[in-house]
């Protein structure tokens, strides 16, 4: 290994330097304070858990993203957390056992063996909230409102909110009575967003003409709120669960539009992201200039069943690193430059720091000046006392 290679980081891993690290910490505090005001209590999951607990109920996708290692104390396989949500579900079901709704929030590093376009990098700082114990649309609406409030706190503008409901596709597939291979082929065709492929798979696998038409329509039921009206007609006669899902989407649309009329709403009734994990409403929030969702979440009822306590659950998560790049935030540069020595200067510096000011005291002999240390002001002796002045003065 050459000296030049020693500083290389693994692909997908990154380091956060000033002033971005300060921006992230500022945003972390703002978000956790926001969640506290909404009644959410912070939890801190462990960085690793035994694999059989960590992957319980999460499907194969998270398994592929999980770094695995052997616990030297027990010989059992452990996994590094690749997604905090299942851990928080375990806390609610097993460790806390709240009666009634439980609101939990978190902000912690996660580690992923691989990344994809929906999850971002391999070492995100995951921040989010989970609401357990309430199955109604009111809980889903609270999660949507809090996700939008989080993006607003981070400086997001022109938010586009994409909404779907996995129950629509799941109910239609169940009514079609497909075998595993047929369902997999249909799933792949719909996920490709290819009308031709979808029509071909539906024709080959679905015997009931009415259900076949409904499944095929999922490939075109995407767009603005008018899609909900189109779906009402296209899915008339569908199983009752489909009508319930559409009613819930209508309620969420009304709630978001009333409180956030500035948010552009988009509906995709054929969206299958998180099919093996989500059980109801799903959403993703986008802003121009970013190729991936800044916030994503939805309903994932009964994840805690494997821990002995099935509970309704809904929530969302974000990558703090990505959020911190939002907006045109000027680099932190409001520090005060203080001289290395002077009568009473130590007391003056201590007083400023006590009042919350950032003060950088010069060291004897150093050659860098205030600008290099993000200071736009200076501590000067004037009129018989130490005073803060702009550098230009």
XYZ file of C-alpha atoms in Angstrom:
393
model
C 0.000 0.000 0.000
C 1.348 3.397 -0.971
C 1.141 6.452 1.259
C -1.406 7.922 -1.148
C -3.687 4.922 -0.561
C -3.688 5.159 3.220
C -6.247 7.954 3.380
C -8.733 6.345 0.987
C -12.144 5.515 2.443
C -14.270 2.516 1.413
C -16.688 3.224 -1.407
C -19.841 4.856 -0.071
C -18.270 5.900 3.244
C -17.608 9.570 3.874
C -16.296 11.921 6.504
C -18.013 15.142 7.516
C -15.809 18.212 7.893
C -16.378 21.764 9.113
C -18.563 23.683 8.537
C -20.901 20.888 7.341
C -20.502 19.013 10.623
C -21.671 22.100 12.514
C -24.640 22.426 10.188
C -25.576 18.787 10.807
C -25.366 19.187 14.564
C -27.449 22.365 14.440
C -30.088 20.569 12.395
C -30.008 17.477 14.614
C -30.787 19.613 17.651
C -33.524 21.508 15.818
C -35.239 18.306 14.667
C -35.074 16.547 18.023
C -36.447 19.676 19.678
C -39.228 19.735 17.086
C -40.124 16.115 17.819
C -40.060 16.775 21.556
C -42.582 19.585 21.076
C -44.814 17.141 19.199
C -44.653 14.668 22.099
C -42.020 12.252 20.768
C -39.498 10.753 23.199
C -35.955 10.068 22.038
C -34.478 6.553 22.042
C -30.934 5.390 21.283
C -30.772 1.920 19.710
C -27.541 -0.108 19.951
C -25.196 -0.067 16.935
C -25.218 -3.887 16.695
C -27.682 -6.613 17.691
C -27.943 -10.359 17.339
C -28.883 -11.067 13.758
C -32.021 -13.077 14.463
C -33.435 -10.120 16.399
C -32.195 -7.391 14.062
C -33.706 -8.905 10.911
C -36.937 -10.228 12.383
C -39.874 -9.256 10.220
C -37.886 -6.994 7.864
C -37.609 -9.180 4.748
C -34.661 -9.974 2.550
C -33.864 -6.407 1.456
C -32.497 -5.401 4.841
C -30.649 -8.701 5.127
C -28.621 -7.813 2.032
C -27.801 -4.397 3.458
C -26.616 -5.669 6.831
C -22.962 -6.074 7.748
C -22.565 -9.321 9.691
C -19.971 -10.203 12.315
C -19.427 -12.832 14.988
C -19.817 -11.987 18.673
C -16.577 -13.139 20.309
C -18.367 -13.605 23.643
C -21.127 -15.957 22.465
C -20.185 -17.090 18.974
C -23.545 -15.865 17.672
C -23.923 -13.806 14.527
C -24.520 -10.087 15.015
C -25.479 -7.399 12.543
C -24.672 -3.707 12.343
C -27.846 -1.655 12.221
C -28.743 -0.752 8.630
C -32.158 0.695 9.502
C -33.290 1.979 12.894
C -37.020 1.420 12.395
C -37.060 -2.340 13.192
C -34.992 -1.685 16.305
C -37.440 0.935 17.542
C -40.304 -1.487 16.824
C -38.556 -4.039 19.031
C -38.186 -1.424 21.777
C -41.887 -0.633 21.672
C -42.960 -4.279 21.583
C -40.499 -5.808 24.021
C -38.585 -3.244 26.082
C -41.145 -0.533 26.756
C -44.583 -2.161 26.405
C -46.514 1.125 26.527
C -50.275 0.999 26.776
C -51.884 3.198 24.154
C -50.047 5.236 21.520
C -46.274 5.579 21.886
C -44.306 8.282 20.068
C -40.580 7.690 19.667
C -37.836 9.535 17.786
C -34.140 8.931 17.134
C -31.022 10.211 15.402
C -28.146 7.775 14.987
C -25.528 6.452 12.576
C -26.331 3.342 10.571
C -24.093 1.196 8.395
C -25.042 -0.551 5.163
C -23.230 -3.266 3.246
C -24.643 -1.876 0.019
C -26.606 1.160 -1.038
C -29.387 1.689 -3.521
C -31.103 4.649 -5.135
C -33.823 4.728 -2.464
C -31.548 4.469 0.588
C -28.665 6.762 -0.354
C -25.133 6.179 0.928
C -23.727 3.387 3.039
C -23.175 5.412 6.205
C -26.143 7.749 6.666
C -27.124 9.449 9.890
C -30.713 8.286 10.191
C -33.206 10.585 11.877
C -36.892 9.880 12.175
C -40.003 9.183 14.216
C -42.283 6.204 14.814
C -45.848 6.234 16.143
C -47.077 2.948 17.610
C -50.464 1.877 18.877
C -52.920 3.694 16.599
C -54.286 2.267 13.341
C -56.380 5.235 12.189
C -55.711 7.774 9.448
C -55.147 10.410 12.138
C -51.825 8.769 13.022
C -50.777 8.642 9.372
C -51.691 12.307 8.935
C -49.666 13.262 12.004
C -46.646 11.491 10.516
C -47.079 13.276 7.182
C -47.428 16.646 8.900
C -44.344 16.036 11.010
C -42.315 14.938 7.981
C -43.249 18.168 6.203
C -42.424 20.192 9.328
C -39.024 18.459 9.424
C -38.290 19.394 5.823
C -39.366 22.965 6.518
C -36.997 23.115 9.492
C -34.180 21.912 7.233
C -34.876 24.643 4.681
C -36.610 22.584 1.992
C -38.586 24.441 -0.667
C -40.951 23.263 -3.410
C -41.711 19.971 -1.669
C -43.368 17.255 -3.756
C -45.120 14.573 -1.722
C -45.754 11.198 -3.391
C -48.431 9.040 -1.748
C -49.495 5.444 -2.298
C -51.124 2.551 -0.485
C -49.684 -0.954 -0.721
C -53.005 -2.461 0.363
C -54.556 -1.758 -3.044
C -52.162 -3.993 -4.962
C -52.040 -6.585 -2.198
C -55.828 -6.937 -2.080
C -56.135 -7.254 -5.861
C -53.401 -9.900 -6.023
C -55.093 -11.848 -3.270
C -58.403 -11.697 -5.153
C -56.661 -12.913 -8.323
C -55.530 -16.082 -6.484
C -52.062 -16.122 -8.085
C -49.349 -18.617 -7.233
C -45.920 -17.425 -6.072
C -44.362 -17.393 -9.549
C -47.275 -15.541 -11.111
C -47.295 -12.948 -8.346
C -43.549 -12.417 -8.697
C -43.818 -11.907 -12.452
C -46.708 -9.466 -12.034
C -44.828 -7.599 -9.317
C -41.773 -7.199 -11.572
C -43.878 -5.971 -14.495
C -45.656 -3.343 -12.401
C -42.418 -2.242 -10.747
C -40.926 -1.636 -14.217
C -43.743 0.837 -14.977
C -44.094 -0.866 -18.365
C -47.732 -0.937 -19.582
C -46.920 -3.568 -22.183
C -45.198 -5.905 -19.764
C -47.965 -5.440 -17.217
C -50.713 -6.162 -19.733
C -48.879 -9.290 -20.888
C -48.452 -10.657 -17.356
C -52.042 -9.875 -16.397
C -53.358 -11.626 -19.496
C -51.208 -14.664 -18.789
C -51.991 -15.018 -15.084
C -55.337 -13.473 -14.090
C -58.486 -15.416 -14.964
C -61.089 -12.995 -13.606
C -61.584 -10.271 -16.268
C -62.715 -7.656 -13.720
C -59.691 -8.175 -11.459
C -57.446 -8.281 -14.532
C -58.689 -4.868 -15.629
C -58.134 -3.431 -12.164
C -54.579 -4.758 -11.923
C -53.770 -3.422 -15.357
C -55.173 -0.007 -14.429
C -52.632 0.314 -11.590
C -49.990 0.978 -14.221
C -51.753 4.206 -15.245
C -53.199 5.405 -11.939
C -50.531 7.957 -11.099
C -50.568 11.742 -11.137
C -52.242 14.552 -9.204
C -55.220 14.322 -6.833
C -57.502 13.640 -9.811
C -56.051 10.107 -9.777
C -58.213 9.354 -6.735
C -61.331 10.084 -8.771
C -60.044 7.956 -11.640
C -59.311 5.132 -9.204
C -62.823 5.294 -7.780
C -64.163 4.398 -11.227
C -61.401 2.037 -12.349
C -61.510 0.034 -9.110
C -65.274 -0.037 -8.628
C -66.245 -3.539 -7.550
C -62.838 -4.260 -6.022
C -62.552 -5.945 -2.607
C -63.657 -3.801 0.326
C -60.050 -3.305 1.440
C -59.357 -1.385 -1.784
C -62.197 1.039 -1.118
C -60.921 1.502 2.434
C -57.416 2.249 1.124
C -58.753 4.833 -1.316
C -60.810 6.445 1.446
C -57.692 6.722 3.588
C -55.744 8.336 0.760
C -58.573 10.835 0.300
C -58.462 11.690 4.013
C -54.695 12.167 3.887
C -55.005 14.328 0.791
C -57.575 16.549 2.485
C -55.496 16.845 5.652
C -52.231 17.704 3.888
C -53.864 20.110 1.428
C -55.603 21.979 4.272
C -52.432 22.558 6.290
C -49.810 22.598 3.526
C -51.415 23.992 0.364
C -47.949 24.820 -0.948
C -46.964 21.125 -1.152
C -47.451 19.446 -4.537
C -49.241 16.112 -4.071
C -48.653 13.140 -6.343
C -50.387 9.760 -6.130
C -49.109 6.455 -7.496
C -51.419 3.525 -6.800
C -49.006 1.082 -8.417
C -46.014 2.026 -6.259
C -44.500 -1.136 -4.763
C -41.561 0.246 -2.794
C -41.336 -1.605 0.501
C -43.937 -4.192 -0.565
C -42.661 -6.828 1.869
C -42.496 -4.340 4.708
C -45.272 -1.754 4.409
C -48.888 -2.625 5.125
C -50.745 0.570 4.222
C -50.032 4.184 3.345
C -46.558 4.884 1.914
C -44.988 8.227 1.068
C -41.819 9.873 -0.158
C -40.978 13.585 -0.190
C -38.825 15.117 -2.923
C -37.428 18.568 -3.706
C -35.973 19.821 -6.998
C -32.287 19.128 -7.475
C -32.215 15.895 -5.482
C -32.454 12.537 -7.194
C -33.730 10.666 -4.151
C -36.383 11.152 -1.518
C -35.424 13.345 1.411
C -38.045 11.732 3.640
C -39.782 8.392 3.221
C -42.038 6.281 5.360
C -45.471 4.834 5.830
C -47.461 2.271 7.772
C -45.897 -1.044 8.815
C -48.388 -2.655 11.200
C -47.594 -5.769 13.225
C -43.787 -5.620 12.888
C -43.632 -6.196 16.651
C -45.526 -9.505 16.348
C -42.250 -11.442 16.251
C -41.357 -9.874 19.620
C -44.629 -10.982 21.167
C -46.651 -7.805 20.744
C -48.259 -6.869 17.433
C -48.953 -3.137 17.244
C -50.117 -0.699 14.577
C -47.151 1.398 13.498
C -46.409 4.308 11.185
C -43.393 6.564 10.784
C -40.719 8.055 8.550
C -36.958 8.463 8.343
C -34.443 10.828 6.722
C -30.688 11.053 6.187
C -29.347 13.963 8.246
C -26.315 14.267 5.953
C -28.558 14.839 2.972
C -30.895 17.174 4.834
C -27.975 19.350 5.913
C -27.226 20.205 2.280
C -30.612 21.896 1.819
C -30.889 25.637 1.362
C -28.230 28.230 0.833
C -26.751 28.266 4.302
C -23.670 30.437 4.649
C -20.727 28.696 6.301
C -20.540 29.306 10.026
C -18.474 32.473 10.267
C -19.769 34.452 13.195
C -16.861 33.771 15.534
C -14.916 36.382 17.465
C -11.135 36.555 17.064
C -9.325 37.311 20.330
C -5.661 38.236 20.850
C -3.254 35.760 22.396
C -2.572 37.981 25.411
C -3.655 41.158 27.089
C -4.692 42.394 30.484
C -8.143 41.073 31.309
C -8.547 39.326 27.943
C -9.099 35.894 29.518
C -11.980 37.218 31.598
C -13.493 38.947 28.584
C -13.274 35.742 26.541
C -14.833 33.685 29.333
C -17.726 36.129 29.593
C -18.414 36.007 25.846
C -18.343 32.211 25.796
C -20.695 32.117 28.773
C -23.136 34.196 26.729
C -22.988 31.658 23.917
C -20.498 33.357 21.612
C -17.883 31.428 19.646
C -14.484 32.882 20.549
C -11.215 31.740 18.970
C -8.150 32.939 20.831
C -4.971 33.328 18.828
C -1.991 31.229 19.871
C 1.446 32.831 20.158
C 3.301 32.754 16.861
C 0.501 31.400 14.696
C 0.403 32.715 11.133
C -3.256 32.193 10.242
C -5.712 34.994 10.825
C -9.376 35.314 11.814
C -10.806 34.484 8.366
C -9.129 31.070 8.408
C -10.936 30.312 11.660
C -14.360 31.531 10.504
C -14.315 34.733 12.526
C -15.936 37.887 11.210
C -15.499 39.878 14.414
C -12.648 40.649 16.758
C -12.057 41.477 20.390
C -10.346 44.865 20.679
C -9.239 47.088 23.555
C -11.117 50.323 23.197
C -12.075 53.063 25.615
C -10.477 51.250 28.520
C -12.351 47.973 28.010
C -12.531 44.946 25.743
C -15.151 45.336 23.008
C -16.374 43.261 20.088
C -15.998 44.940 16.701
C -16.209 43.967 13.054
C -12.933 43.008 11.439
C -13.156 45.973 9.104
C -13.118 48.440 12.004
